[in-house]
């Protein structure tokens, strides 16, 4: 057998034995995404689902050995800010749970920050293995804004794509600012700051809860108060530089911890974002303005932000759940347009993990961390590269999804089904 065949056989064996947690991945190019950067010809030892050691010449003991032969090993990747597990068929309302529209019939804004989308997460969604076979191990579930709701979408959280139902780490509160949310605030973005200031006043007890002008329920006040007290991030969807400028002033005035999501024009205020230590999650493929808030969109957005000292993560503007696999293309595009390679990988691993409060568990390859790992066929930021094996807590995950099963069903003509292509077709 060739060395490649031996590796394939070992990986198939590991995938079949889902209970195997003690493994030694030997002779890999280990991209730690942390302080130690990239380690060549290095080993990673996993015991009881955690990374036990990283180094050279590690003893396997009773652990199963995977020969990496120099291949790239990374932490499992971030799937972006998405609805994986909350959305099955986008156009079928019964299968989408990312927004609430309690005020839709009355056509009044209903502000419910206590709305928590993680309670609707389905770990058996077909989108979970579709993302996971592409090397994606965690995502941030988002709560969206829609008519009948408000610019405060609600709460989301980080979930690992290992089949478990519970999120990890603190929740995040989602807010939408700018032209895209103006219909929810009387057709004016200026009203958005008025409403946000009122919500802060209510949550901090400066407005009576029985006032006819109050917007929050008692549960909503308690939920918002947590974020105003620093217990979790407020993720703000915003693009225009002027709006980001106002957002920074608002967050400093009320002393809240924010994250910018979208930020097509964030590069214009990069120095202010860096000084305020505000992470920015961008789509590096966005270079054409989708609306007037994104006139300054550029492929160099991520590179310029990072050069200014901003912590940069990646997300997709459109179809983020069904096309989560494109997140690697985003990273490669950012690197092609000036972002350092190590920062491109960090934007898919360490930065989102640390930003959303789970950096102590995932996001880097280091002793004590969960063994959420991916072995790649080549450069993980190249679209031609494939994930050869994904491990979650040291478990070798099945490298198949509904898409791959449909491919194999028809391509091979199994069970008497016709072949996808006639014999000899090219």
Tab-separated table of C-alpha atoms in Angstrom:
chain	number	residue	atom	x	y	z
A	1	UNK	CA	0.000	0.000	0.000
A	2	UNK	CA	1.128	3.571	-0.613
A	3	UNK	CA	1.615	5.924	2.322
A	4	UNK	CA	-1.517	7.786	1.227
A	5	UNK	CA	-3.506	4.534	1.281
A	6	UNK	CA	-2.213	3.747	4.755
A	7	UNK	CA	-3.349	7.152	5.995
A	8	UNK	CA	-6.754	6.693	4.395
A	9	UNK	CA	-7.155	3.283	6.025
A	10	UNK	CA	-6.204	4.667	9.425
A	11	UNK	CA	-8.640	7.543	9.075
A	12	UNK	CA	-11.458	5.247	8.012
A	13	UNK	CA	-10.745	3.067	11.007
A	14	UNK	CA	-10.823	6.044	13.330
A	15	UNK	CA	-14.076	7.300	11.846
A	16	UNK	CA	-15.650	3.906	12.341
A	17	UNK	CA	-14.586	3.813	15.969
A	18	UNK	CA	-16.374	6.856	17.344
A	19	UNK	CA	-15.407	5.928	20.895
A	20	UNK	CA	-11.688	6.393	20.222
A	21	UNK	CA	-10.538	9.455	22.149
A	22	UNK	CA	-6.848	8.795	22.715
A	23	UNK	CA	-4.909	9.509	19.528
A	24	UNK	CA	-1.493	10.715	18.482
A	25	UNK	CA	-1.374	12.750	15.294
A	26	UNK	CA	2.243	12.420	14.292
A	27	UNK	CA	4.469	14.531	12.065
A	28	UNK	CA	1.976	17.253	11.182
A	29	UNK	CA	2.356	20.887	10.234
A	30	UNK	CA	0.510	22.134	13.306
A	31	UNK	CA	-1.088	25.536	12.857
A	32	UNK	CA	-1.834	26.271	16.510
A	33	UNK	CA	-3.607	29.602	15.766
A	34	UNK	CA	-2.110	30.706	19.076
A	35	UNK	CA	1.090	32.105	20.532
A	36	UNK	CA	3.249	29.280	19.148
A	37	UNK	CA	2.203	29.904	15.549
A	38	UNK	CA	3.023	27.100	13.116
A	39	UNK	CA	5.028	24.067	14.263
A	40	UNK	CA	6.615	21.851	11.617
A	41	UNK	CA	7.070	18.098	12.039
A	42	UNK	CA	5.118	18.256	15.284
A	43	UNK	CA	2.904	15.782	17.137
A	44	UNK	CA	-0.395	16.341	18.927
A	45	UNK	CA	-1.388	13.891	21.668
A	46	UNK	CA	-5.053	13.647	22.630
A	47	UNK	CA	-6.234	11.948	25.799
A	48	UNK	CA	-9.797	11.816	27.112
A	49	UNK	CA	-10.993	14.259	24.500
A	50	UNK	CA	-8.492	16.974	25.406
A	51	UNK	CA	-5.156	17.956	23.928
A	52	UNK	CA	-2.592	16.463	26.277
A	53	UNK	CA	0.668	17.605	24.636
A	54	UNK	CA	2.043	19.325	21.548
A	55	UNK	CA	5.656	18.739	20.549
A	56	UNK	CA	8.074	16.487	18.688
A	57	UNK	CA	8.737	12.817	19.291
A	58	UNK	CA	5.790	12.332	21.642
A	59	UNK	CA	5.210	8.797	22.921
A	60	UNK	CA	1.893	7.307	21.809
A	61	UNK	CA	1.470	4.874	24.692
A	62	UNK	CA	-1.882	3.166	24.109
A	63	UNK	CA	-3.152	5.940	21.814
A	64	UNK	CA	-3.986	5.237	18.188
A	65	UNK	CA	-1.527	6.828	15.771
A	66	UNK	CA	-2.385	8.860	12.690
A	67	UNK	CA	0.586	9.582	10.415
A	68	UNK	CA	0.058	13.078	9.047
A	69	UNK	CA	3.151	13.026	6.820
A	70	UNK	CA	3.531	16.785	7.065
A	71	UNK	CA	-0.082	17.615	6.336
A	72	UNK	CA	-1.706	20.668	7.916
A	73	UNK	CA	-3.498	20.287	11.247
A	74	UNK	CA	-5.661	23.150	12.530
A	75	UNK	CA	-8.271	23.760	15.186
A	76	UNK	CA	-11.807	23.126	13.932
A	77	UNK	CA	-12.968	26.228	12.093
A	78	UNK	CA	-15.608	28.845	12.875
A	79	UNK	CA	-18.648	28.667	10.598
A	80	UNK	CA	-19.447	32.357	10.943
A	81	UNK	CA	-22.452	34.135	12.418
A	82	UNK	CA	-25.203	31.974	11.011
A	83	UNK	CA	-28.373	29.916	11.492
A	84	UNK	CA	-26.913	26.414	11.194
A	85	UNK	CA	-29.339	24.222	13.117
A	86	UNK	CA	-31.947	27.014	13.180
A	87	UNK	CA	-32.727	26.974	9.472
A	88	UNK	CA	-33.446	23.981	7.291
A	89	UNK	CA	-35.341	25.245	4.232
A	90	UNK	CA	-34.974	29.005	3.916
A	91	UNK	CA	-38.321	29.602	2.192
A	92	UNK	CA	-40.310	27.381	4.549
A	93	UNK	CA	-41.209	29.380	7.666
A	94	UNK	CA	-41.860	26.250	9.718
A	95	UNK	CA	-38.169	25.337	9.431
A	96	UNK	CA	-36.659	28.733	10.296
A	97	UNK	CA	-36.292	29.932	13.875
A	98	UNK	CA	-33.809	32.802	13.780
A	99	UNK	CA	-36.258	35.709	14.161
A	100	UNK	CA	-39.387	36.565	16.111
A	101	UNK	CA	-42.224	38.758	14.778
A	102	UNK	CA	-44.613	38.995	17.712
A	103	UNK	CA	-45.782	42.469	16.652
A	104	UNK	CA	-46.368	41.614	13.006
A	105	UNK	CA	-50.172	41.654	13.174
A	106	UNK	CA	-50.348	44.970	15.041
A	107	UNK	CA	-47.544	46.420	12.901
A	108	UNK	CA	-45.897	47.680	16.076
A	109	UNK	CA	-42.300	47.248	17.128
A	110	UNK	CA	-41.952	44.507	19.739
A	111	UNK	CA	-38.657	44.600	21.661
A	112	UNK	CA	-37.826	41.241	23.224
A	113	UNK	CA	-34.128	40.918	24.118
A	114	UNK	CA	-35.071	37.897	26.214
A	115	UNK	CA	-35.728	35.967	22.961
A	116	UNK	CA	-33.042	33.228	22.865
A	117	UNK	CA	-32.630	31.358	19.571
A	118	UNK	CA	-30.382	28.692	21.099
A	119	UNK	CA	-33.515	27.066	22.535
A	120	UNK	CA	-34.541	26.162	18.972
A	121	UNK	CA	-31.179	24.700	17.930
A	122	UNK	CA	-31.451	21.292	16.256
A	123	UNK	CA	-28.162	19.331	16.377
A	124	UNK	CA	-29.662	16.782	13.940
A	125	UNK	CA	-30.105	19.371	11.194
A	126	UNK	CA	-28.741	18.183	7.844
A	127	UNK	CA	-26.722	21.406	7.729
A	128	UNK	CA	-24.567	20.313	10.689
A	129	UNK	CA	-22.668	17.457	8.969
A	130	UNK	CA	-22.623	19.399	5.690
A	131	UNK	CA	-20.631	22.121	7.451
A	132	UNK	CA	-18.603	19.740	9.611
A	133	UNK	CA	-17.146	17.680	6.744
A	134	UNK	CA	-15.675	20.962	5.492
A	135	UNK	CA	-13.699	21.367	8.728
A	136	UNK	CA	-16.192	23.605	10.545
A	137	UNK	CA	-16.550	22.787	14.225
A	138	UNK	CA	-18.415	25.719	15.775
A	139	UNK	CA	-20.656	28.630	14.872
A	140	UNK	CA	-22.400	31.569	16.509
A	141	UNK	CA	-26.186	31.279	16.271
A	142	UNK	CA	-27.662	34.678	15.461
A	143	UNK	CA	-30.997	36.270	16.311
A	144	UNK	CA	-32.301	38.415	13.479
A	145	UNK	CA	-34.412	41.555	13.207
A	146	UNK	CA	-37.640	41.571	11.177
A	147	UNK	CA	-40.951	43.387	10.821
A	148	UNK	CA	-42.952	42.785	13.971
A	149	UNK	CA	-39.740	42.596	15.957
A	150	UNK	CA	-37.231	45.372	16.485
A	151	UNK	CA	-33.646	46.397	15.908
A	152	UNK	CA	-32.867	44.228	18.958
A	153	UNK	CA	-33.041	40.756	17.461
A	154	UNK	CA	-32.528	38.762	20.630
A	155	UNK	CA	-29.866	36.434	21.951
A	156	UNK	CA	-27.722	33.745	20.349
A	157	UNK	CA	-24.724	31.703	21.375
A	158	UNK	CA	-21.877	29.441	20.306
A	159	UNK	CA	-22.651	25.830	19.461
A	160	UNK	CA	-20.176	23.083	18.616
A	161	UNK	CA	-21.130	20.937	15.642
A	162	UNK	CA	-20.511	17.672	17.468
A	163	UNK	CA	-24.136	16.641	17.857
A	164	UNK	CA	-24.640	18.137	21.316
A	165	UNK	CA	-27.703	20.317	21.846
A	166	UNK	CA	-26.461	22.805	24.431
A	167	UNK	CA	-24.513	25.978	23.562
A	168	UNK	CA	-21.238	26.774	25.252
A	169	UNK	CA	-20.043	30.044	26.736
A	170	UNK	CA	-22.036	33.231	27.323
A	171	UNK	CA	-24.884	34.448	25.156
A	172	UNK	CA	-24.559	37.328	22.685
A	173	UNK	CA	-27.205	39.992	22.043
A	174	UNK	CA	-27.880	40.976	18.431
A	175	UNK	CA	-28.720	44.530	17.345
A	176	UNK	CA	-29.155	45.897	13.820
A	177	UNK	CA	-28.204	49.488	12.924
A	178	UNK	CA	-28.295	51.423	9.666
A	179	UNK	CA	-30.415	51.677	6.556
A	180	UNK	CA	-31.336	47.998	6.573
A	181	UNK	CA	-33.106	48.417	9.910
A	182	UNK	CA	-34.638	51.864	9.281
A	183	UNK	CA	-38.066	50.351	8.521
A	184	UNK	CA	-38.143	49.169	12.136
A	185	UNK	CA	-37.538	52.681	13.479
A	186	UNK	CA	-39.860	55.034	11.626
A	187	UNK	CA	-37.774	55.138	8.426
A	188	UNK	CA	-34.890	56.898	10.187
A	189	UNK	CA	-31.555	55.622	11.422
A	190	UNK	CA	-31.420	58.595	13.809
A	191	UNK	CA	-34.369	57.052	15.660
A	192	UNK	CA	-32.309	53.952	16.287
A	193	UNK	CA	-30.087	55.765	18.763
A	194	UNK	CA	-33.138	57.314	20.416
A	195	UNK	CA	-34.653	53.868	20.895
A	196	UNK	CA	-31.408	52.314	22.114
A	197	UNK	CA	-30.954	55.097	24.670
A	198	UNK	CA	-34.497	54.540	25.926
A	199	UNK	CA	-33.885	50.802	26.247
A	200	UNK	CA	-30.773	51.493	28.309
A	201	UNK	CA	-32.754	53.870	30.520
A	202	UNK	CA	-35.429	51.220	31.077
A	203	UNK	CA	-32.971	48.429	31.822
A	204	UNK	CA	-31.130	50.627	34.313
A	205	UNK	CA	-34.338	51.629	36.066
A	206	UNK	CA	-34.462	55.239	34.902
A	207	UNK	CA	-37.924	54.723	33.390
A	208	UNK	CA	-40.833	53.188	35.251
A	209	UNK	CA	-41.763	49.701	34.034
A	210	UNK	CA	-45.455	50.652	34.084
A	211	UNK	CA	-44.963	53.714	31.878
A	212	UNK	CA	-47.183	53.648	28.786
A	213	UNK	CA	-44.076	54.472	26.787
A	214	UNK	CA	-42.030	51.518	28.113
A	215	UNK	CA	-40.784	49.107	25.450
A	216	UNK	CA	-39.386	46.259	27.558
A	217	UNK	CA	-41.071	43.480	29.499
A	218	UNK	CA	-39.680	42.694	32.976
A	219	UNK	CA	-37.845	39.721	31.456
A	220	UNK	CA	-36.515	41.964	28.708
A	221	UNK	CA	-35.183	44.457	31.230
A	222	UNK	CA	-33.364	41.694	33.087
A	223	UNK	CA	-31.925	40.264	29.875
A	224	UNK	CA	-30.674	43.627	28.581
A	225	UNK	CA	-29.272	44.563	31.997
A	226	UNK	CA	-26.865	41.613	31.813
A	227	UNK	CA	-25.230	42.990	28.677
A	228	UNK	CA	-25.113	46.503	30.083
A	229	UNK	CA	-23.241	45.001	33.038
A	230	UNK	CA	-20.630	43.387	30.784
A	231	UNK	CA	-22.022	39.839	30.849
A	232	UNK	CA	-21.685	39.037	27.165
A	233	UNK	CA	-21.138	40.858	23.908
A	234	UNK	CA	-23.606	42.967	21.954
A	235	UNK	CA	-23.144	42.056	18.294
A	236	UNK	CA	-24.136	45.023	16.148
A	237	UNK	CA	-24.870	44.575	12.457
A	238	UNK	CA	-23.648	47.802	10.873
A	239	UNK	CA	-21.803	48.834	7.693
A	240	UNK	CA	-21.518	52.604	7.252
A	241	UNK	CA	-18.473	54.329	8.722
A	242	UNK	CA	-20.595	57.185	10.142
A	243	UNK	CA	-22.847	54.665	11.915
A	244	UNK	CA	-19.840	52.813	13.336
A	245	UNK	CA	-18.557	56.160	14.620
A	246	UNK	CA	-21.880	56.741	16.422
A	247	UNK	CA	-21.859	53.157	17.695
A	248	UNK	CA	-18.462	53.623	19.298
A	249	UNK	CA	-19.659	56.776	21.051
A	250	UNK	CA	-22.827	54.987	22.223
A	251	UNK	CA	-20.926	51.975	23.555
A	252	UNK	CA	-18.460	54.187	25.424
A	253	UNK	CA	-21.239	56.338	26.833
A	254	UNK	CA	-23.049	53.296	28.226
A	255	UNK	CA	-19.933	51.184	28.890
A	256	UNK	CA	-21.024	48.131	26.907
A	257	UNK	CA	-18.895	45.500	25.121
A	258	UNK	CA	-19.678	45.420	21.417
A	259	UNK	CA	-18.708	43.511	18.292
A	260	UNK	CA	-19.165	44.915	14.788
A	261	UNK	CA	-20.700	42.428	12.344
A	262	UNK	CA	-20.570	43.355	8.668
A	263	UNK	CA	-18.466	46.499	8.781
A	264	UNK	CA	-18.116	47.026	5.026
A	265	UNK	CA	-16.732	50.512	5.726
A	266	UNK	CA	-15.042	49.638	9.020
A	267	UNK	CA	-11.592	50.234	7.516
A	268	UNK	CA	-12.376	53.956	7.463
A	269	UNK	CA	-12.549	54.040	11.278
A	270	UNK	CA	-9.968	51.308	11.917
A	271	UNK	CA	-7.857	53.339	14.343
A	272	UNK	CA	-10.870	54.131	16.530
A	273	UNK	CA	-11.990	50.505	16.520
A	274	UNK	CA	-8.510	49.377	17.519
A	275	UNK	CA	-8.308	51.944	20.329
A	276	UNK	CA	-11.699	50.787	21.656
A	277	UNK	CA	-10.640	47.112	21.306
A	278	UNK	CA	-13.745	46.281	19.295
A	279	UNK	CA	-13.509	43.093	17.179
A	280	UNK	CA	-14.907	43.308	13.650
A	281	UNK	CA	-16.356	40.403	11.662
A	282	UNK	CA	-16.263	41.102	7.942
A	283	UNK	CA	-17.014	39.381	4.641
A	284	UNK	CA	-13.752	39.634	2.660
A	285	UNK	CA	-15.595	38.869	-0.584
A	286	UNK	CA	-17.677	42.049	-0.253
A	287	UNK	CA	-16.277	44.578	-2.705
A	288	UNK	CA	-19.447	45.805	-4.441
A	289	UNK	CA	-21.886	47.963	-2.480
A	290	UNK	CA	-25.123	46.127	-1.792
A	291	UNK	CA	-26.688	49.394	-0.615
A	292	UNK	CA	-25.753	52.992	0.164
A	293	UNK	CA	-24.297	51.946	3.536
A	294	UNK	CA	-21.599	49.932	1.738
A	295	UNK	CA	-20.268	52.416	-0.803
A	296	UNK	CA	-16.785	52.058	0.686
A	297	UNK	CA	-16.667	48.249	0.426
A	298	UNK	CA	-13.229	46.930	-0.538
A	299	UNK	CA	-11.427	43.605	-0.774
A	300	UNK	CA	-8.709	45.098	1.446
A	301	UNK	CA	-11.066	45.709	4.370
A	302	UNK	CA	-9.747	42.833	6.524
A	303	UNK	CA	-6.097	43.631	5.773
A	304	UNK	CA	-6.483	47.325	6.604
A	305	UNK	CA	-8.327	46.591	9.840
A	306	UNK	CA	-5.748	44.059	10.954
A	307	UNK	CA	-2.860	46.398	10.060
A	308	UNK	CA	-4.438	48.984	12.367
A	309	UNK	CA	-4.516	46.494	15.233
A	310	UNK	CA	-8.180	45.421	15.060
A	311	UNK	CA	-9.069	41.811	15.908
A	312	UNK	CA	-10.724	40.531	12.721
A	313	UNK	CA	-13.065	37.583	12.263
A	314	UNK	CA	-14.992	36.384	9.228
A	315	UNK	CA	-18.675	36.009	8.426
A	316	UNK	CA	-20.820	35.853	5.281
A	317	UNK	CA	-23.492	38.374	4.367
A	318	UNK	CA	-25.672	35.962	2.380
A	319	UNK	CA	-26.633	32.279	2.709
A	320	UNK	CA	-24.256	31.881	5.620
A	321	UNK	CA	-25.885	28.672	6.856
A	322	UNK	CA	-26.268	26.677	3.643
A	323	UNK	CA	-22.893	27.765	2.289
A	324	UNK	CA	-20.860	27.774	5.477
A	325	UNK	CA	-18.089	25.942	3.602
A	326	UNK	CA	-17.318	29.193	1.744
A	327	UNK	CA	-15.842	30.635	4.940
A	328	UNK	CA	-12.408	29.261	3.948
A	329	UNK	CA	-12.688	31.015	0.598
A	330	UNK	CA	-13.356	34.239	2.481
A	331	UNK	CA	-10.196	33.756	4.518
A	332	UNK	CA	-8.105	32.960	1.449
A	333	UNK	CA	-9.476	36.037	-0.288
A	334	UNK	CA	-8.501	38.232	2.665
A	335	UNK	CA	-4.962	36.794	2.592
A	336	UNK	CA	-4.752	37.318	-1.178
A	337	UNK	CA	-5.578	40.981	-0.557
A	338	UNK	CA	-2.935	41.695	2.044
A	339	UNK	CA	-3.925	40.026	5.320
A	340	UNK	CA	-1.124	37.876	6.825
A	341	UNK	CA	-1.811	34.137	6.503
A	342	UNK	CA	-1.630	33.479	10.257
A	343	UNK	CA	-4.181	36.258	10.848
A	344	UNK	CA	-6.433	34.722	8.200
A	345	UNK	CA	-6.429	31.427	10.073
A	346	UNK	CA	-6.885	33.162	13.438
A	347	UNK	CA	-9.969	34.904	12.050
A	348	UNK	CA	-11.487	31.431	11.573
A	349	UNK	CA	-10.368	30.010	14.916
A	350	UNK	CA	-8.883	31.962	17.806
A	351	UNK	CA	-10.513	35.362	17.245
A	352	UNK	CA	-14.150	34.169	17.205
A	353	UNK	CA	-13.510	31.800	20.115
A	354	UNK	CA	-11.997	34.532	22.265
A	355	UNK	CA	-14.488	37.181	21.171
A	356	UNK	CA	-17.486	35.097	22.175
A	357	UNK	CA	-16.087	33.812	25.448
A	358	UNK	CA	-15.083	30.237	24.578
A	359	UNK	CA	-11.369	30.747	23.949
A	360	UNK	CA	-10.517	28.682	27.004
A	361	UNK	CA	-12.094	25.635	25.372
A	362	UNK	CA	-11.621	25.866	21.598
A	363	UNK	CA	-10.019	27.969	18.863
A	364	UNK	CA	-6.357	27.028	19.324
A	365	UNK	CA	-4.228	23.891	19.553
A	366	UNK	CA	-2.776	23.886	23.052
A	367	UNK	CA	-2.653	21.517	26.042
A	368	UNK	CA	-5.924	21.498	27.970
A	369	UNK	CA	-8.099	22.588	25.053
A	370	UNK	CA	-10.832	20.426	23.567
A	371	UNK	CA	-9.453	18.208	20.818
A	372	UNK	CA	-11.535	19.784	18.049
A	373	UNK	CA	-9.095	19.293	15.180
A	374	UNK	CA	-8.951	19.046	11.381
A	375	UNK	CA	-6.365	17.286	9.225
A	376	UNK	CA	-6.181	18.829	5.749
A	377	UNK	CA	-4.968	17.626	2.357
A	378	UNK	CA	-3.137	20.916	1.808
A	379	UNK	CA	-3.296	24.617	2.690
A	380	UNK	CA	-6.580	25.007	4.617
A	381	UNK	CA	-7.164	28.449	3.089
A	382	UNK	CA	-7.067	27.065	-0.454
A	383	UNK	CA	-10.463	26.109	-1.892
A	384	UNK	CA	-8.992	23.002	-3.587
A	385	UNK	CA	-7.961	21.608	-0.185
A	386	UNK	CA	-10.277	19.150	1.567
A	387	UNK	CA	-10.680	18.150	5.190
A	388	UNK	CA	-9.438	14.556	5.417
A	389	UNK	CA	-10.575	14.039	8.998
A	390	UNK	CA	-12.387	16.069	11.641
A	391	UNK	CA	-12.141	15.234	15.337
A	392	UNK	CA	-14.479	16.658	17.982
A	393	UNK	CA	-13.388	16.024	21.577
A	394	UNK	CA	-11.002	13.497	20.076
A	395	UNK	CA	-13.816	11.581	18.388
A	396	UNK	CA	-13.242	10.940	14.680
A	397	UNK	CA	-16.395	12.315	13.089
A	398	UNK	CA	-18.016	10.550	10.116
A	399	UNK	CA	-16.815	12.309	6.977
A	400	UNK	CA	-20.142	12.149	5.226
A	401	UNK	CA	-23.258	14.268	4.878
A	402	UNK	CA	-26.570	14.127	3.083
A	403	UNK	CA	-24.898	15.715	0.082
A	404	UNK	CA	-22.112	13.133	-0.096
A	405	UNK	CA	-24.591	10.282	0.401
A	406	UNK	CA	-26.755	11.535	-2.475
A	407	UNK	CA	-23.646	11.858	-4.623
A	408	UNK	CA	-22.570	8.295	-3.900
A	409	UNK	CA	-26.078	6.918	-4.291
A	410	UNK	CA	-26.472	8.124	-7.840
A	411	UNK	CA	-22.867	8.239	-9.017
A	412	UNK	CA	-22.238	4.576	-8.175
A	413	UNK	CA	-25.685	3.332	-9.061
A	414	UNK	CA	-26.103	1.503	-5.756
A	415	UNK	CA	-29.233	-0.477	-4.885
A	416	UNK	CA	-30.233	-0.816	-8.519
A	417	UNK	CA	-30.448	2.940	-9.068
A	418	UNK	CA	-29.259	4.369	-12.396
A	419	UNK	CA	-25.803	5.867	-12.644
A	420	UNK	CA	-25.588	9.659	-12.583
A	421	UNK	CA	-23.723	9.540	-15.910
A	422	UNK	CA	-23.663	6.912	-18.672
A	423	UNK	CA	-20.642	4.627	-18.689
A	424	UNK	CA	-17.737	6.304	-20.456
A	425	UNK	CA	-19.203	9.800	-20.207
A	426	UNK	CA	-16.823	12.622	-19.375
